[in-house]
Amino acid sequence: MLEVRNLSKHYGSKQALNQVSFSIGRGEAVGFLGMNGAGKSTTMNILTGYLSASDGDVLIDGVDILTDPLRAKTKIGYLPEQPPLYRDMTVQEYLSFVYDLKKAGKKAQARPRKEYLKGIMELTGIAGMENRIIRNLSKGYQQRVGLAQALVGDPEILILDEPTVGLDPAQIIEIRQLIRQLAQSRTVLLSSHILSEVQAVCGRIIILHQGRLVADGTTEELAGSLSDSRQIELEVEGDRRTIQENLKKIPQIVEVSHEEGNLWTVWLRDAQDSTDTAARRAIFRTMAQAGCVLLSMGRRRVSLEEVFLKLTSQPEPTDGDEPSRAEQDSHEKEEEGQNDDGNL
C-alpha cells in the first residue's frame, strides 16, 4: 500500500534523510518515532507530496507521488501537527470546502454531501458541532475537525502527526480506539512523542535516528534484537542477602538486581525458552529450600521507552539534523517555482 525506497533529502549541505526504505501494507497501524530532528517531519512531508525528495521513490498503492502526484494524493489523508483549519468557518462550511477541494463526491457512493459529511462527523465525535465556528471550539475539538478533514474522500492511507495533541484523557482513549478501527481497513502511519500511545495503537514501529532508519518491527522484536538475554521479575519475601546469594547460585542466572521492597530482577544467560523454563524451576526450588517465599515470578517486558532510548542514545551530529524552519522554507520556495503545474 505504501512503499518507500531509498529515500534521501538534502537541504543544501545538510542531509535530513539518508537512504530510508520501508513498506506498510493495508490494515497496518505503524508508529513512526524519532528524536526531534531525526527526519520524521521531512519524511511525512515527502510522503504527502508537500516536499520533493532528493533521491528515492515513494509509491502510494503503486502510484509514484513524484510522477503522478495528483492521483497519489487522492489516496492520502493527512493530519499535520497543526491542523490546517480555516477558523472563521463553521465546521460544516470547512468540511464542505474540503469535500469540494478533494472532489470527494466521486467517492461518496451516491450519498448526498450532507449525509456523507454527517457520517464523518459522527465517526470523529463532532456531530452537533457543524454550526459552530471553528475558532470557538476547544483545542481538542479542533483536533477532531482536523482528523475529520483527513477522512474526507475516504483515503486508503492515513498519515497522522501527533493526532491527540490537546485532547483530554477521555478523548485520547476515544481517538485511539478510532485509529485502531480505521486501521482495520486503511493503512495508518502515526507519528507521536507519546510512546505509550504508539504502543497502544500500533502493532509495528519504525524508528528514525540521524536521518536513517534504525529499527522496524514490533516492540518485542526490537527488544529481542537489543539483547541476547532475558529478564525475569520476582517478588520474594525473605532476608535480602539470603535471596541474593541463592539466586546467584543458579546456573542459568548471570546477574541479580534488587529493585525495591520484595522486588528483584534476574538476567538469564540467553533468551532461549529452554533456559527460561529451567531457570524458573530452579528459582522456585531454590527459594523454597532457602526458606524464602516466592510471591510472583514473570518475564519482564521491555518497554517501548527503553527500546527507543537504546536505539537513539548516540549523539546526533549537526550535519545529520533536520534543518531549521527557515532553511526548509528557503528550499521550499525554490521548489515552488518548479511545481506550478502541480507536479513535484
Short mmCIF file of C-alpha atoms in Angstrom, two decimals:
data_model
loop_
_atom_site.label_atom_id
_atom_site.label_comp_id
_atom_site.label_asym_id
_atom_site.label_seq_id
_atom_site.Cartn_x
_atom_site.Cartn_y
_atom_site.Cartn_z
CA MET A 1 0.00 0.00 0.00
CA LEU A 2 2.78 2.43 0.98
CA GLU A 3 6.30 1.76 -0.24
CA VAL A 4 9.35 3.94 0.42
CA ARG A 5 12.57 3.11 -1.42
CA ASN A 6 15.97 4.60 -0.60
CA LEU A 7 14.51 7.97 0.33
CA SER A 8 17.01 10.79 0.79
CA LYS A 9 16.62 14.52 1.31
CA HIS A 10 19.27 17.23 1.31
CA TYR A 11 18.87 20.83 2.39
CA GLY A 12 21.98 22.37 0.93
CA SER A 13 24.86 20.67 2.74
CA LYS A 14 22.57 19.14 5.38
CA GLN A 15 21.19 15.65 4.89
CA ALA A 16 17.85 15.22 6.63
CA LEU A 17 17.21 11.70 5.29
CA ASN A 18 19.69 9.05 4.21
CA GLN A 19 18.51 6.03 2.21
CA VAL A 20 15.33 5.33 4.18
CA SER A 21 13.30 2.33 3.00
CA PHE A 22 10.18 0.66 4.38
CA SER A 23 6.78 -0.59 3.27
CA ILE A 24 3.40 -0.71 5.01
CA GLY A 25 0.51 -2.95 3.99
CA ARG A 26 -3.23 -2.44 4.14
CA GLY A 27 -4.68 -2.84 7.61
CA GLU A 28 -1.42 -1.97 9.38
CA ALA A 29 -1.09 0.74 12.02
CA VAL A 30 2.58 1.70 12.20
CA GLY A 31 4.19 4.04 14.72
CA PHE A 32 6.77 6.48 13.35
CA LEU A 33 9.25 7.55 16.02
CA GLY A 34 12.42 9.58 16.35
CA MET A 35 14.03 12.34 18.36
CA ASN A 36 13.45 15.94 17.28
CA GLY A 37 15.49 16.43 14.14
CA ALA A 38 15.56 12.73 13.25
CA GLY A 39 13.79 13.26 9.92
CA LYS A 40 10.17 12.36 10.74
CA SER A 41 8.61 15.61 9.55
CA THR A 42 10.70 15.64 6.38
CA THR A 43 9.62 12.06 5.63
CA MET A 44 5.93 12.80 6.18
CA ASN A 45 6.14 15.95 4.04
CA ILE A 46 7.61 13.88 1.21
CA LEU A 47 5.05 11.09 1.62
CA THR A 48 2.21 13.59 1.34
CA GLY A 49 3.72 15.38 -1.65
CA TYR A 50 4.45 18.62 0.18
CA LEU A 51 8.18 18.26 -0.44
CA SER A 52 10.15 16.52 -3.16
CA ALA A 53 12.86 14.01 -2.36
CA SER A 54 16.49 14.46 -3.34
CA ASP A 55 16.59 10.78 -4.20
CA GLY A 56 14.44 7.66 -3.87
CA ASP A 57 10.84 6.70 -4.61
CA VAL A 58 7.51 6.84 -2.79
CA LEU A 59 4.71 4.63 -4.11
CA ILE A 60 1.16 5.13 -2.84
CA ASP A 61 -0.77 1.98 -3.75
CA GLY A 62 1.60 1.59 -6.69
CA VAL A 63 1.32 5.25 -7.77
CA ASP A 64 4.55 7.27 -7.75
CA ILE A 65 3.97 10.52 -5.88
CA LEU A 66 6.79 12.15 -7.84
CA THR A 67 5.49 11.43 -11.33
CA ASP A 68 1.72 11.36 -10.65
CA PRO A 69 1.17 13.48 -7.50
CA LEU A 70 -2.50 14.35 -8.03
CA ARG A 71 -3.54 10.73 -8.37
CA ALA A 72 -1.36 9.65 -5.45
CA LYS A 73 -2.72 12.37 -3.16
CA THR A 74 -6.31 11.17 -3.65
CA LYS A 75 -5.29 8.08 -1.69
CA ILE A 76 -3.85 10.01 1.28
CA GLY A 77 -5.49 11.64 4.29
CA TYR A 78 -3.06 13.83 6.25
CA LEU A 79 -3.38 15.36 9.69
CA PRO A 80 -0.32 17.54 10.40
CA GLU A 81 0.61 18.51 13.94
CA GLN A 82 -1.05 21.88 13.40
CA PRO A 83 -4.42 21.05 11.75
CA PRO A 84 -4.99 23.05 8.51
CA LEU A 85 -8.18 24.75 9.67
CA TYR A 86 -9.93 27.90 8.50
CA ARG A 87 -11.03 29.09 11.91
CA ASP A 88 -13.52 31.70 10.70
CA MET A 89 -15.62 28.99 9.04
CA THR A 90 -18.16 26.78 10.73
CA VAL A 91 -17.35 23.09 10.93
CA GLN A 92 -19.92 22.33 8.22
CA GLU A 93 -18.57 25.05 5.92
CA TYR A 94 -14.99 23.89 6.37
CA LEU A 95 -15.68 20.20 5.76
CA SER A 96 -17.82 21.10 2.76
CA PHE A 97 -14.91 23.16 1.42
CA VAL A 98 -12.56 20.20 1.91
CA TYR A 99 -15.16 17.95 0.24
CA ASP A 100 -15.03 20.13 -2.88
CA LEU A 101 -11.26 20.54 -2.72
CA LYS A 102 -10.73 16.77 -2.66
CA LYS A 103 -13.54 16.14 -5.18
CA ALA A 104 -14.92 13.69 -2.66
CA GLY A 105 -18.25 13.42 -4.47
CA LYS A 106 -16.66 10.81 -6.74
CA LYS A 107 -16.08 8.55 -3.71
CA ALA A 108 -19.24 9.33 -1.78
CA GLN A 109 -21.05 6.32 -3.27
CA ALA A 110 -24.07 8.36 -4.36
CA ARG A 111 -24.64 9.65 -0.82
CA PRO A 112 -25.68 13.31 -0.61
CA ARG A 113 -22.94 15.63 0.60
CA LYS A 114 -24.69 16.46 3.86
CA GLU A 115 -25.25 12.80 4.72
CA TYR A 116 -21.67 11.89 3.77
CA LEU A 117 -20.15 14.62 5.95
CA LYS A 118 -22.53 13.81 8.80
CA GLY A 119 -21.16 10.25 8.83
CA ILE A 120 -17.59 11.56 9.14
CA MET A 121 -18.56 13.98 11.92
CA GLU A 122 -20.26 11.18 13.85
CA LEU A 123 -17.19 8.98 13.38
CA THR A 124 -14.85 11.65 14.76
CA GLY A 125 -17.13 12.76 17.60
CA ILE A 126 -18.03 16.24 16.34
CA ALA A 127 -21.67 15.60 15.42
CA GLY A 128 -23.74 18.51 16.71
CA MET A 129 -20.84 20.94 16.18
CA GLU A 130 -21.50 21.56 12.49
CA ASN A 131 -22.79 25.12 13.00
CA ARG A 132 -20.08 26.14 15.47
CA ILE A 133 -17.33 28.49 14.29
CA ILE A 134 -14.05 26.59 14.46
CA ARG A 135 -12.13 29.25 16.36
CA ASN A 136 -14.69 28.99 19.19
CA LEU A 137 -14.08 25.26 19.65
CA SER A 138 -11.69 23.88 22.23
CA LYS A 139 -8.30 22.70 21.01
CA GLY A 140 -9.41 19.12 21.40
CA TYR A 141 -12.42 19.60 19.17
CA GLN A 142 -10.33 21.50 16.64
CA GLN A 143 -8.07 18.46 16.55
CA ARG A 144 -11.10 16.31 15.83
CA VAL A 145 -12.11 18.61 12.98
CA GLY A 146 -8.60 18.19 11.61
CA LEU A 147 -8.98 14.41 11.75
CA ALA A 148 -12.36 14.70 10.05
CA GLN A 149 -10.84 16.61 7.12
CA ALA A 150 -8.21 13.87 6.76
CA LEU A 151 -11.04 11.33 6.36
CA VAL A 152 -12.93 13.28 3.71
CA GLY A 153 -12.53 11.49 0.40
CA ASP A 154 -12.21 8.06 2.05
CA PRO A 155 -8.41 7.89 1.74
CA GLU A 156 -6.77 4.48 1.83
CA ILE A 157 -3.74 5.80 3.72
CA LEU A 158 -3.87 7.99 6.82
CA ILE A 159 -0.75 9.89 7.91
CA LEU A 160 -1.28 11.32 11.39
CA ASP A 161 1.20 13.63 13.12
CA GLU A 162 0.51 13.95 16.87
CA PRO A 163 -3.25 13.27 16.47
CA THR A 164 -4.11 13.50 20.19
CA VAL A 165 -2.44 16.84 20.95
CA GLY A 166 -4.70 18.93 23.15
CA LEU A 167 -7.19 16.17 23.94
CA ASP A 168 -8.25 15.27 27.46
CA PRO A 169 -7.68 11.68 28.72
CA ALA A 170 -11.18 10.50 27.78
CA GLN A 171 -10.87 11.97 24.28
CA ILE A 172 -7.42 10.41 23.85
CA ILE A 173 -8.89 6.96 24.55
CA GLU A 174 -11.69 7.61 22.04
CA ILE A 175 -9.30 8.77 19.31
CA ARG A 176 -7.01 5.77 19.91
CA GLN A 177 -9.98 3.45 19.53
CA LEU A 178 -10.98 5.29 16.36
CA ILE A 179 -7.48 4.96 14.88
CA ARG A 180 -7.47 1.23 15.63
CA GLN A 181 -10.87 0.97 13.95
CA LEU A 182 -9.68 2.90 10.90
CA ALA A 183 -6.58 0.72 10.63
CA GLN A 184 -8.73 -2.34 10.01
CA SER A 185 -9.48 -1.11 6.50
CA ARG A 186 -6.78 1.50 5.93
CA THR A 187 -3.05 1.92 6.22
CA VAL A 188 -2.13 4.20 9.16
CA LEU A 189 1.22 5.87 9.79
CA LEU A 190 1.19 7.54 13.21
CA SER A 191 3.87 9.89 14.50
CA SER A 192 3.77 10.79 18.17
CA HIS A 193 6.08 11.76 21.02
CA ILE A 194 3.77 9.87 23.41
CA LEU A 195 5.35 6.44 23.26
CA SER A 196 2.60 4.77 25.29
CA GLU A 197 0.12 5.99 22.68
CA VAL A 198 2.11 4.43 19.85
CA GLN A 199 2.39 1.17 21.78
CA ALA A 200 -1.37 1.18 22.46
CA VAL A 201 -2.38 1.81 18.85
CA CYS A 202 0.33 0.38 16.62
CA GLY A 203 1.36 -3.20 16.03
CA ARG A 204 4.63 -2.19 14.39
CA ILE A 205 7.16 0.56 14.99
CA ILE A 206 9.62 2.37 12.72
CA ILE A 207 12.36 4.44 14.36
CA LEU A 208 14.48 7.09 12.65
CA HIS A 209 17.75 8.38 14.04
CA GLN A 210 20.07 10.90 12.41
CA GLY A 211 18.08 10.62 9.19
CA ARG A 212 18.46 6.84 9.00
CA LEU A 213 16.06 4.00 9.71
CA VAL A 214 17.46 2.20 12.75
CA ALA A 215 14.57 -0.11 13.66
CA ASP A 216 11.46 -1.66 12.13
CA GLY A 217 9.36 -4.27 13.94
CA THR A 218 7.15 -4.95 16.95
CA THR A 219 8.26 -3.84 20.42
CA GLU A 220 9.05 -7.45 21.28
CA GLU A 221 11.13 -7.93 18.12
CA LEU A 222 13.05 -4.72 18.70
CA ALA A 223 13.66 -5.59 22.34
CA GLY A 224 14.91 -9.03 21.36
CA SER A 225 17.32 -7.55 18.84
CA LEU A 226 18.90 -5.38 21.52
CA SER A 227 19.94 -8.18 23.83
CA ASP A 228 20.66 -11.88 23.82
CA SER A 229 19.47 -12.20 27.40
CA ARG A 230 16.06 -12.44 29.02
CA GLN A 231 14.92 -10.89 32.27
CA ILE A 232 12.61 -12.32 34.93
CA GLU A 233 10.94 -10.24 37.63
CA LEU A 234 10.46 -11.78 41.07
CA GLU A 235 8.61 -10.85 44.21
CA VAL A 236 10.22 -12.66 47.12
CA GLU A 237 9.78 -12.38 50.88
CA GLY A 238 12.87 -13.14 52.98
CA ASP A 239 16.31 -11.98 54.02
CA ARG A 240 17.83 -9.86 51.23
CA ARG A 241 21.32 -11.37 51.46
CA THR A 242 19.95 -14.92 51.51
CA ILE A 243 17.83 -14.25 48.43
CA GLN A 244 20.71 -12.70 46.52
CA GLU A 245 23.26 -15.38 47.39
CA ASN A 246 20.94 -18.23 46.47
CA LEU A 247 19.80 -16.67 43.19
CA LYS A 248 23.44 -16.24 42.13
CA LYS A 249 24.00 -19.99 42.58
CA ILE A 250 21.51 -20.83 39.82
CA PRO A 251 23.50 -21.69 36.64
CA GLN A 252 21.08 -20.02 34.21
CA ILE A 253 21.29 -16.64 36.00
CA VAL A 254 24.14 -14.26 35.12
CA GLU A 255 23.06 -11.17 37.09
CA VAL A 256 20.82 -10.37 40.05
CA SER A 257 19.43 -6.94 40.91
CA HIS A 258 17.36 -5.88 43.90
CA GLU A 259 14.85 -3.22 42.83
CA GLU A 260 12.88 -2.20 45.92
CA GLY A 261 11.00 -3.89 48.71
CA ASN A 262 10.44 -7.52 47.73
CA LEU A 263 11.07 -6.94 44.01
CA TRP A 264 14.05 -8.47 42.18
CA THR A 265 15.19 -8.75 38.58
CA VAL A 266 17.41 -11.56 37.28
CA TRP A 267 19.14 -11.76 33.89
CA LEU A 268 19.44 -15.13 32.19
CA ARG A 269 22.49 -16.16 30.21
CA ASP A 270 20.49 -16.25 26.93
CA ALA A 271 16.97 -15.75 25.61
CA GLN A 272 16.23 -19.41 24.83
CA ASP A 273 12.88 -20.76 26.04
CA SER A 274 14.63 -23.82 27.47
CA THR A 275 16.87 -21.60 29.60
CA ASP A 276 13.85 -19.61 30.77
CA THR A 277 11.96 -22.77 31.81
CA ALA A 278 14.94 -24.28 33.60
CA ALA A 279 15.62 -21.00 35.44
CA ARG A 280 12.03 -20.71 36.64
CA ARG A 281 12.05 -24.22 38.03
CA ALA A 282 15.42 -23.63 39.73
CA ILE A 283 14.26 -20.32 41.22
CA PHE A 284 11.15 -21.95 42.69
CA ARG A 285 13.10 -24.84 44.26
CA THR A 286 15.98 -22.67 45.48
CA MET A 287 13.77 -20.08 47.18
CA ALA A 288 11.73 -22.82 48.89
CA GLN A 289 14.87 -24.56 50.16
CA ALA A 290 16.27 -21.23 51.43
CA GLY A 291 13.09 -20.57 53.42
CA CYS A 292 12.11 -17.59 51.24
CA VAL A 293 8.56 -17.09 50.00
CA LEU A 294 8.22 -16.63 46.21
CA LEU A 295 5.12 -14.48 45.77
CA SER A 296 5.28 -13.99 42.00
CA MET A 297 7.50 -14.60 39.00
CA GLY A 298 7.18 -13.44 35.41
CA ARG A 299 9.06 -12.29 32.37
CA ARG A 300 10.00 -8.62 32.40
CA ARG A 301 8.51 -6.83 29.41
CA VAL A 302 10.90 -4.31 27.91
CA SER A 303 9.04 -1.03 27.43
CA LEU A 304 8.96 0.92 24.20
CA GLU A 305 10.68 3.77 26.05
CA GLU A 306 13.66 1.53 26.83
CA VAL A 307 13.87 0.34 23.22
CA PHE A 308 13.58 3.87 21.87
CA LEU A 309 16.22 5.34 24.18
CA LYS A 310 18.62 2.50 23.47
CA LEU A 311 18.33 2.93 19.71
CA THR A 312 18.59 6.72 19.78
CA SER A 313 21.19 7.13 22.53
CA GLN A 314 24.02 8.09 20.20
CA PRO A 315 24.68 11.85 19.92
CA GLU A 316 23.37 13.37 16.71
CA PRO A 317 25.96 15.17 14.58
CA THR A 318 24.96 18.57 13.30
CA ASP A 319 25.13 17.51 9.66
CA GLY A 320 22.52 14.82 10.30
CA ASP A 321 19.97 17.10 11.95
CA GLU A 322 16.83 18.23 10.23
CA PRO A 323 17.30 21.80 9.01
CA SER A 324 15.79 24.78 10.72
CA ARG A 325 12.37 26.04 9.69
CA ALA A 326 13.99 28.98 7.90
CA GLU A 327 16.23 26.65 5.88
CA GLN A 328 13.28 24.47 4.95
CA ASP A 329 11.24 27.50 3.89
CA SER A 330 14.09 28.69 1.68
CA HIS A 331 14.31 25.38 -0.14
CA GLU A 332 10.53 25.00 -0.32
CA LYS A 333 10.27 28.39 -2.08
CA GLU A 334 12.85 27.24 -4.58
CA GLU A 335 10.80 24.11 -5.23
CA GLU A 336 7.52 26.02 -5.53
CA GLY A 337 8.88 27.79 -8.56
CA GLN A 338 9.30 24.40 -10.20
CA ASN A 339 5.94 23.00 -9.12
CA ASP A 340 3.39 25.41 -10.56
CA ASP A 341 1.84 22.60 -12.63
CA GLY A 342 1.09 20.58 -9.50
CA ASN A 343 3.97 18.21 -10.04
CA LEU A 344 6.86 17.86 -7.63
#
